[in-house]
Short mmCIF file of C-alpha atoms in Angstrom, two decimals:
data_model
loop_
_atom_site.label_atom_id
_atom_site.label_comp_id
_atom_site.label_asym_id
_atom_site.label_seq_id
_atom_site.Cartn_x
_atom_site.Cartn_y
_atom_site.Cartn_z
CA MET O 7 123.47 131.60 244.77
CA ASN O 8 121.27 134.09 246.42
CA THR O 9 122.07 135.12 250.04
CA ARG O 10 119.27 137.43 250.09
CA THR O 11 116.53 136.45 252.74
CA SER O 12 113.01 138.39 253.46
CA THR O 13 111.90 139.44 256.47
CA GLY O 14 108.51 140.52 255.48
CA ALA O 15 106.68 140.65 252.66
CA GLY O 16 108.38 142.36 249.79
CA SER O 17 110.99 143.54 252.32
CA SER O 18 114.71 142.88 251.83
CA THR O 19 117.57 142.75 254.38
CA ALA O 20 120.73 144.06 254.04
CA ARG O 21 122.30 140.36 253.46
CA GLY O 22 123.29 139.66 249.88
CA PRO O 23 126.31 138.77 248.14
CA GLU O 24 127.15 141.98 247.71
CA ILE O 25 127.87 142.61 251.35
CA VAL O 26 129.23 138.70 251.59
CA ALA O 27 132.04 139.80 248.97
CA ARG O 28 133.31 142.84 250.08
CA VAL O 29 133.39 141.93 253.70
CA GLY O 30 134.78 138.50 252.80
CA ILE O 31 137.67 140.26 251.05
CA ALA O 32 138.88 142.29 253.97
CA LEU O 33 138.48 138.92 256.01
CA GLY O 34 140.40 137.09 253.86
CA ALA O 35 143.25 139.70 253.42
CA ALA O 36 143.37 139.66 257.49
CA VAL O 37 143.47 135.81 257.42
CA LEU O 38 146.23 135.46 254.89
CA VAL O 39 148.19 138.28 256.43
CA CYS O 40 147.79 136.51 259.94
CA PHE O 41 148.91 133.23 258.37
CA VAL O 42 152.00 134.53 256.48
CA THR O 43 153.28 136.03 259.71
CA GLY O 44 152.28 133.16 261.62
CA LEU O 45 154.35 131.01 259.60
CA LEU O 46 157.54 133.38 260.02
CA SER O 47 157.00 132.97 263.57
CA HIS O 48 157.25 129.03 264.06
CA TRP O 49 159.71 128.53 261.06
CA ILE O 50 162.22 131.01 263.14
CA GLN O 51 161.36 129.02 266.18
CA HIS O 52 161.41 125.61 264.32
CA PRO O 53 163.47 126.55 261.06
CA PRO O 54 163.35 123.93 258.26
CA HIS O 55 166.61 123.56 256.54
CA TRP O 56 165.69 126.12 253.59
CA PHE O 57 164.70 128.70 255.71
CA TRP O 58 166.61 131.88 256.69
CA TRP O 59 165.95 134.66 258.53
CA PRO O 60 168.34 137.88 258.76
CA ALA O 61 169.56 139.41 261.55
CA ASN O 62 168.34 143.12 260.65
CA PRO O 63 166.81 145.08 260.09
CA ALA O 64 166.30 144.57 264.12
CA TRP O 65 162.49 145.76 263.81
CA LEU O 66 161.38 143.08 261.53
CA TYR O 67 160.32 140.10 263.80
CA ARG O 68 158.45 143.07 265.75
CA LEU O 69 156.34 144.45 262.46
CA THR O 70 155.62 140.69 261.66
CA GLN O 71 154.21 139.68 265.02
CA GLY O 72 152.06 143.01 265.57
CA LEU O 73 151.01 142.33 262.07
CA HIS O 74 149.86 138.85 263.27
CA VAL O 75 148.24 139.77 266.10
CA ILE O 76 146.50 142.83 264.71
CA SER O 77 145.33 141.08 261.84
CA GLY O 78 143.86 138.18 264.03
CA VAL O 79 142.03 140.67 265.97
CA ALA O 80 140.79 142.34 263.18
CA ALA O 81 139.62 139.39 261.83
CA ILE O 82 137.30 138.96 264.64
CA PRO O 83 134.41 141.55 263.91
CA LEU O 84 134.74 140.82 260.15
CA LEU O 85 134.29 137.44 260.80
CA LEU O 86 130.92 137.95 262.81
CA VAL O 87 129.55 140.49 260.31
CA LYS O 88 130.05 137.71 257.41
CA LEU O 89 128.43 134.97 259.33
CA TRP O 90 125.56 137.29 259.76
CA ALA O 91 124.97 138.02 256.53
CA VAL O 92 125.35 134.47 255.35
CA TYR O 93 124.15 132.63 258.22
CA PRO O 94 120.43 132.05 256.79
CA ARG O 95 121.89 129.98 254.03
CA LEU O 96 123.51 127.84 256.51
CA PHE O 97 120.58 126.07 257.41
CA GLN O 98 118.92 125.84 254.07
CA ARG O 99 117.83 122.52 252.89
CA PRO O 100 118.94 120.06 251.42
CA LEU O 101 121.87 120.16 254.12
CA ILE O 102 124.25 118.25 251.65
CA GLY O 103 122.41 118.04 248.22
CA PRO O 104 124.62 117.03 245.08
CA PRO O 105 128.14 116.90 245.15
CA LEU O 106 129.50 120.70 244.24
CA ARG O 107 126.66 121.65 247.15
CA ALA O 108 128.53 119.37 249.42
CA LEU O 109 131.89 120.39 248.75
CA GLU O 110 130.73 123.91 249.38
CA ARG O 111 129.19 123.36 252.57
CA GLY O 112 131.80 121.27 253.71
CA SER O 113 134.38 123.89 253.14
CA ILE O 114 132.32 126.27 254.62
CA ALA O 115 131.69 124.16 257.67
CA LEU O 116 135.60 123.66 257.87
CA LEU O 117 136.62 127.05 257.14
CA VAL O 118 134.21 128.52 259.67
CA GLY O 119 135.12 125.92 262.45
CA ALA O 120 138.83 126.64 261.86
CA THR O 121 138.48 130.05 261.81
CA ILE O 122 137.01 130.24 264.71
CA PHE O 123 139.00 127.98 266.60
CA GLN O 124 142.13 130.08 265.41
CA LEU O 125 140.89 133.73 266.33
CA SER O 126 139.26 132.55 269.90
CA THR O 127 142.32 130.39 271.14
CA GLY O 128 144.84 133.05 269.33
CA LEU O 129 143.04 136.10 271.29
CA LEU O 130 143.70 133.76 274.71
CA ASN O 131 146.85 133.18 273.82
CA THR O 132 147.88 137.39 273.74
CA ALA O 133 146.01 137.49 277.55
CA GLN O 134 147.98 134.41 278.40
CA TYR O 135 144.82 132.29 279.66
CA TYR O 136 144.71 128.49 278.60
CA PRO O 137 141.60 126.63 279.36
CA TRP O 138 142.40 123.59 277.23
CA LYS O 139 144.59 120.64 277.45
CA PHE O 140 146.56 120.52 273.76
CA PHE O 141 149.94 122.27 273.38
CA PHE O 142 149.11 125.53 271.63
CA PRO O 143 151.52 126.43 269.37
CA THR O 144 151.28 123.20 267.40
CA THR O 145 148.08 123.07 267.26
CA HIS O 146 147.59 126.69 266.05
CA TYR O 147 150.11 125.87 263.68
CA ALA O 148 148.41 123.05 262.38
CA MET O 149 145.23 124.28 262.34
CA ALA O 150 146.76 127.87 259.96
CA TYR O 151 146.82 125.27 257.42
CA VAL O 152 143.14 123.91 257.58
CA VAL O 153 141.84 127.52 257.76
CA VAL O 154 144.07 128.53 254.35
CA GLY O 155 143.06 125.13 252.74
CA ALA O 156 139.63 125.53 253.54
CA LEU O 157 139.70 129.25 252.45
CA ALA O 158 140.82 128.13 249.36
CA VAL O 159 138.53 125.58 248.38
CA HIS O 160 135.87 128.00 249.18
CA LEU O 161 137.42 130.77 247.10
CA ALA O 162 137.48 128.40 244.09
CA VAL O 163 133.76 127.38 244.28
CA LYS O 164 132.46 130.63 244.99
CA LEU O 165 134.77 132.53 242.63
CA PRO O 166 131.73 133.37 240.19
CA VAL O 167 129.01 134.72 242.52
CA ILE O 168 132.16 136.85 244.17
CA ARG O 169 133.08 137.96 240.98
CA LYS O 170 129.59 138.66 240.25
CA ALA O 171 128.73 140.60 243.45
CA LEU O 172 131.65 142.65 242.72
CA SER O 173 130.72 143.87 239.40
CA ARG O 174 127.42 145.44 241.25
CA PRO O 175 127.10 148.30 243.37
CA VAL O 176 126.81 147.26 247.11
CA ASP O 177 123.26 148.61 246.80
CA SER O 178 122.49 146.95 243.69
CA ASP O 179 119.53 144.08 243.16
CA PRO O 180 120.20 141.81 240.61
CA ASP O 181 116.01 140.76 240.85
CA THR O 182 115.55 144.55 239.51
CA PRO O 183 118.56 144.96 237.28
CA SER O 184 116.74 148.14 235.59
CA ALA O 185 115.88 149.66 238.76
CA SER O 186 118.11 152.90 239.39
CA PRO O 187 119.40 153.85 242.98
CA ALA O 188 116.35 156.20 243.55
CA ASP O 189 113.98 153.60 242.53
CA THR O 190 115.40 150.57 245.06
CA SER O 191 114.33 150.61 248.86
CA GLY O 192 115.86 153.19 250.74
CA HIS O 193 115.68 150.60 253.99
CA HIS O 194 117.50 148.28 251.33
CA ARG O 195 120.39 150.11 250.33
CA VAL O 196 121.21 152.21 253.27
CA SER O 197 121.25 149.07 255.46
CA ARG O 198 123.97 147.48 253.26
CA ARG O 199 126.11 150.54 253.63
CA VAL O 200 125.40 150.74 257.01
CA VAL O 201 126.80 147.25 257.45
CA LEU O 202 129.99 147.91 255.56
CA VAL O 203 130.66 151.10 257.35
CA ALA O 204 129.77 149.05 260.81
CA ALA O 205 132.25 146.26 259.74
CA GLY O 206 134.81 148.61 258.94
CA LEU O 207 134.73 150.90 261.89
CA SER O 208 134.40 147.76 264.11
CA ALA O 209 137.57 146.45 262.70
CA THR O 210 139.30 149.34 262.82
CA ALA O 211 138.40 149.59 266.56
CA ALA O 212 139.76 146.10 267.16
CA THR O 213 142.67 146.99 265.64
CA LEU O 214 143.19 150.34 267.59
CA ALA O 215 142.33 148.12 271.30
CA VAL O 216 145.26 146.10 270.73
CA ALA O 217 147.62 148.03 268.53
CA GLY O 218 149.38 149.87 271.07
CA GLN O 219 150.99 146.88 272.04
CA THR O 220 153.32 146.92 269.16
CA VAL O 221 153.29 150.72 268.06
CA PRO O 222 153.91 152.90 271.03
CA PHE O 223 152.17 155.87 270.01
CA LEU O 224 148.97 153.88 270.22
CA ARG O 225 149.01 152.75 273.68
CA TRP O 226 146.92 155.36 274.79
CA ALA O 227 144.06 153.40 272.76
CA ALA O 228 144.92 150.14 273.61
CA VAL O 229 142.49 149.68 276.09
CA LEU O 230 142.07 145.74 275.56
CA ALA O 231 145.90 144.72 275.01
CA PRO O 232 146.99 142.44 277.82
CA ARG O 233 150.33 144.20 277.76
CA SER O 234 150.95 147.74 276.88
CA GLY O 235 154.96 148.19 277.83
CA GLN O 236 154.27 147.88 281.81
CA GLY O 237 156.82 145.71 283.72
CA PRO O 238 160.06 145.97 285.62
CA GLN O 239 162.46 148.73 283.98
CA GLY O 240 159.56 149.70 281.44
CA VAL O 241 159.35 146.34 279.56
CA PRO O 242 156.85 143.56 280.17
CA VAL O 243 157.91 139.96 281.23
CA ASN O 244 156.26 136.75 279.98
CA ARG O 245 158.23 134.25 282.71
CA SER O 246 159.03 135.87 285.87
CA ALA O 247 162.03 134.33 287.86
CA LYS O 248 159.67 132.84 290.33
CA ALA O 249 157.73 131.31 287.86
CA ALA O 250 161.21 129.74 286.47
CA GLY O 251 162.08 128.84 289.89
CA ILE O 252 165.61 130.02 289.30
CA SER O 253 166.08 132.76 292.03
CA GLU O 254 168.06 131.39 294.45
CA HIS O 255 170.60 130.25 291.93
CA ALA O 256 170.75 133.66 289.92
CA ARG O 257 171.66 135.28 292.91
CA ALA O 258 174.09 132.75 294.14
CA LEU O 259 177.64 134.39 295.06
CA ASP O 260 179.29 131.29 293.38
CA TYR O 261 177.40 131.80 290.00
CA ARG O 262 179.63 131.34 286.71
CA LEU O 263 178.81 131.73 282.93
CA THR O 264 180.43 128.82 281.27
CA VAL O 265 181.12 129.59 277.83
CA ILE O 266 182.61 127.08 275.32
CA VAL O 267 184.44 127.53 272.10
CA GLY O 268 185.92 124.37 270.51
CA ASP O 269 187.88 122.58 273.06
CA GLN O 270 188.47 125.96 275.08
CA ARG O 271 185.96 126.63 278.61
CA ARG O 272 186.00 129.23 280.82
CA GLY O 273 183.73 129.90 283.27
CA PHE O 274 182.75 134.16 284.17
CA SER O 275 181.23 135.55 287.10
CA ARG O 276 179.22 138.57 286.65
CA ALA O 277 182.05 140.93 287.86
CA GLU O 278 184.52 139.23 285.28
CA LEU O 279 181.87 140.17 282.61
CA LEU O 280 181.26 143.51 283.71
CA ALA O 281 185.35 143.87 283.39
CA LEU O 282 185.08 143.12 279.96
CA PRO O 283 184.63 145.65 277.19
CA GLN O 284 180.77 146.73 277.47
CA ALA O 285 178.76 147.89 274.58
CA SER O 286 175.13 149.13 274.07
CA ALA O 287 172.85 148.43 271.83
CA ARG O 288 168.68 149.91 271.33
CA LEU O 289 166.48 146.92 270.61
CA PRO O 290 163.24 145.75 270.49
CA ILE O 291 162.13 143.05 272.63
CA ALA O 292 158.95 141.39 270.69
CA CYS O 293 156.84 138.19 271.78
CA VAL O 294 154.87 135.70 270.18
CA GLU O 295 151.80 136.99 271.88
CA GLY O 296 151.93 140.30 270.08
CA TRP O 297 153.58 143.17 272.78
CA SER O 298 156.59 144.52 272.18
CA ALA O 299 158.67 146.87 273.62
CA SER O 300 162.44 149.08 272.74
CA ALA O 301 164.97 149.17 275.12
CA ASP O 302 168.45 150.11 276.31
CA TRP O 303 170.30 146.88 276.56
CA SER O 304 174.35 146.85 277.59
CA GLY O 305 176.61 144.11 278.03
CA VAL O 306 179.42 142.27 276.23
CA ARG O 307 179.32 141.73 272.85
CA LEU O 308 178.91 138.09 272.26
CA ARG O 309 181.68 137.68 269.77
CA ASP O 310 183.74 139.45 272.24
CA LEU O 311 183.12 137.26 274.71
CA LEU O 312 183.74 134.28 272.75
CA ALA O 313 186.88 135.94 271.60
CA ALA O 314 187.99 135.93 275.27
CA VAL O 315 187.73 132.19 275.35
CA GLY O 316 188.93 130.73 271.79
CA ALA O 317 188.92 131.26 268.10
CA TYR O 318 185.33 131.46 266.71
CA ARG O 319 185.35 129.74 263.56
CA GLY O 320 181.61 129.80 262.75
CA GLY O 321 179.10 128.00 263.48
CA ASP O 322 175.50 128.52 265.75
CA VAL O 323 175.60 129.32 269.06
CA ARG O 324 173.51 127.55 272.19
CA PHE O 325 172.40 129.45 275.04
CA THR O 326 171.02 127.61 278.11
CA SER O 327 169.43 128.83 280.91
CA LEU O 328 169.69 128.10 284.94
CA GLU O 329 166.23 127.56 284.54
CA ARG O 330 165.99 123.72 284.36
CA GLY O 331 162.53 123.24 283.17
CA GLY O 332 160.28 125.37 280.54
CA LEU O 333 159.78 125.19 276.82
CA TYR O 334 162.33 127.55 276.01
CA ASN O 335 165.41 126.75 278.67
CA SER O 336 167.83 126.96 275.90
CA SER O 337 168.24 128.57 272.47
CA LEU O 338 170.19 128.59 269.44
CA LEU O 339 171.84 131.28 267.71
CA PRO O 340 172.50 131.45 264.07
CA GLN O 341 175.62 132.43 263.17
CA ARG O 342 174.64 135.48 261.54
CA HIS O 343 173.12 136.64 264.32
CA ALA O 344 176.00 135.64 266.41
CA VAL O 345 178.49 137.72 264.82
CA ASP O 346 175.86 140.89 264.92
CA THR O 347 177.32 143.83 266.48
CA ASN O 348 174.28 144.36 268.54
CA THR O 349 174.33 140.91 269.89
CA LEU O 350 174.94 141.20 273.60
CA VAL O 351 175.05 139.17 276.78
CA ALA O 352 173.17 141.80 278.54
CA LEU O 353 174.16 143.22 281.95
CA SER O 354 171.73 146.27 281.80
CA LEU O 355 168.56 147.33 280.61
CA ASN O 356 167.73 151.17 280.39
CA GLY O 357 170.67 151.95 282.58
CA GLU O 358 170.30 149.83 284.98
CA THR O 359 171.44 146.34 286.40
CA LEU O 360 169.13 143.96 284.73
CA ASP O 361 166.45 142.99 286.98
CA LEU O 362 166.09 139.26 288.34
CA ASP O 363 162.80 139.12 285.97
CA HIS O 364 164.00 140.22 282.97
CA GLY O 365 167.20 137.58 282.99
CA TYR O 366 169.78 138.90 285.99
CA PRO O 367 172.70 137.99 286.05
CA CYS O 368 172.84 138.03 282.16
CA ARG O 369 170.87 136.92 279.37
CA LEU O 370 171.03 137.17 275.65
CA ILE O 371 169.71 139.98 273.68
CA ALA O 372 169.99 139.50 269.77
CA PRO O 373 168.14 141.50 266.78
CA ASN O 374 165.30 140.34 265.33
CA ARG O 375 164.52 137.16 267.20
CA PRO O 376 161.51 136.27 269.43
CA GLY O 377 161.51 136.98 273.11
CA VAL O 378 161.47 133.61 273.69
CA LEU O 379 164.71 132.87 272.10
CA GLN O 380 166.13 135.48 274.15
CA THR O 381 166.95 133.26 276.85
CA LYS O 382 167.45 134.58 280.36
CA TRP O 383 169.38 133.75 283.51
CA LEU O 384 172.10 132.20 281.25
CA SER O 385 174.29 129.43 282.59
CA ALA O 386 176.35 128.49 279.58
CA ILE O 387 177.11 129.35 276.19
CA GLU O 388 178.46 126.67 273.60
CA VAL O 389 179.49 127.22 269.90
CA LEU O 390 178.25 124.13 268.06
CA THR O 391 180.52 122.80 265.25
#
């Protein structure tokens, strides 16, 4: 299979298997990192019975979600370069042909379509812009398997071509194997190297443009990042109190946090929560959309709060928000997180009373968890048996 094309009599473009294979390796690596980190995020939120996610290190989820978005963004220029390198072949006749060719073209069509869908919708998700009707998390999760499946078929079909292409220098021409680099057209060789360099630079630039959402010292370069640490008390906000419709309930003078441990039940006002032994922890809060920020949280350790009601004998803990609607108005905290020293019912953020948009009068903050599961505006905490 030859992806070379001619732009004129005797002239060659930079397109060729040598370019396609090398850019494809970088693209494949980015897609696989994006796939694995995306699976982790989905399984943390919707855990299969066999899945186990640790409470520490506290920065692990921040790392995986940063990699998820960064690898996805880096894949965009790599995909464009690869499509540029192969697109003449996409229109070659016959369109279908014998079974092997049909399998090859089918896998390419599925791979290209699914990858473009994943990268474009994922990018829009980081900006919280949803010009579609489908439920993004479920669709994004399902399409990830389509991408990886099509990639596996594509690699199996193309493996011989890839191996041959990688065994040759990028500026080689298998049609004239005896030719030395100096004998080969300078336009031909330089163009291929330029394409490779351009692909690397564009992927690096794309990475820098968003990496500052996760890596604080790169925030100066995150010119395309939807969020780079701005927000009340120095922490971004995804869902405000106004959007959640809880402002009045959160400020109500008769507010009580109901805590249930076994057959014991007790209500706590915010003042009563402040009167309990206080603890502090510096924890990152990380969003599935790629941004994260470290902050100093203060409040009551969850295990101390549970002990103030009754004997905690183990089990997961359910947190319920004042918010009546919304996808994340409750969350389930596994036992290993519930007993962690740094798991707090937070009352303060960065030395100040918790802002209403950050969950006033109190919220959950636990290490190594997605931000959407750090339930805000708590109304109830219940130990499940």
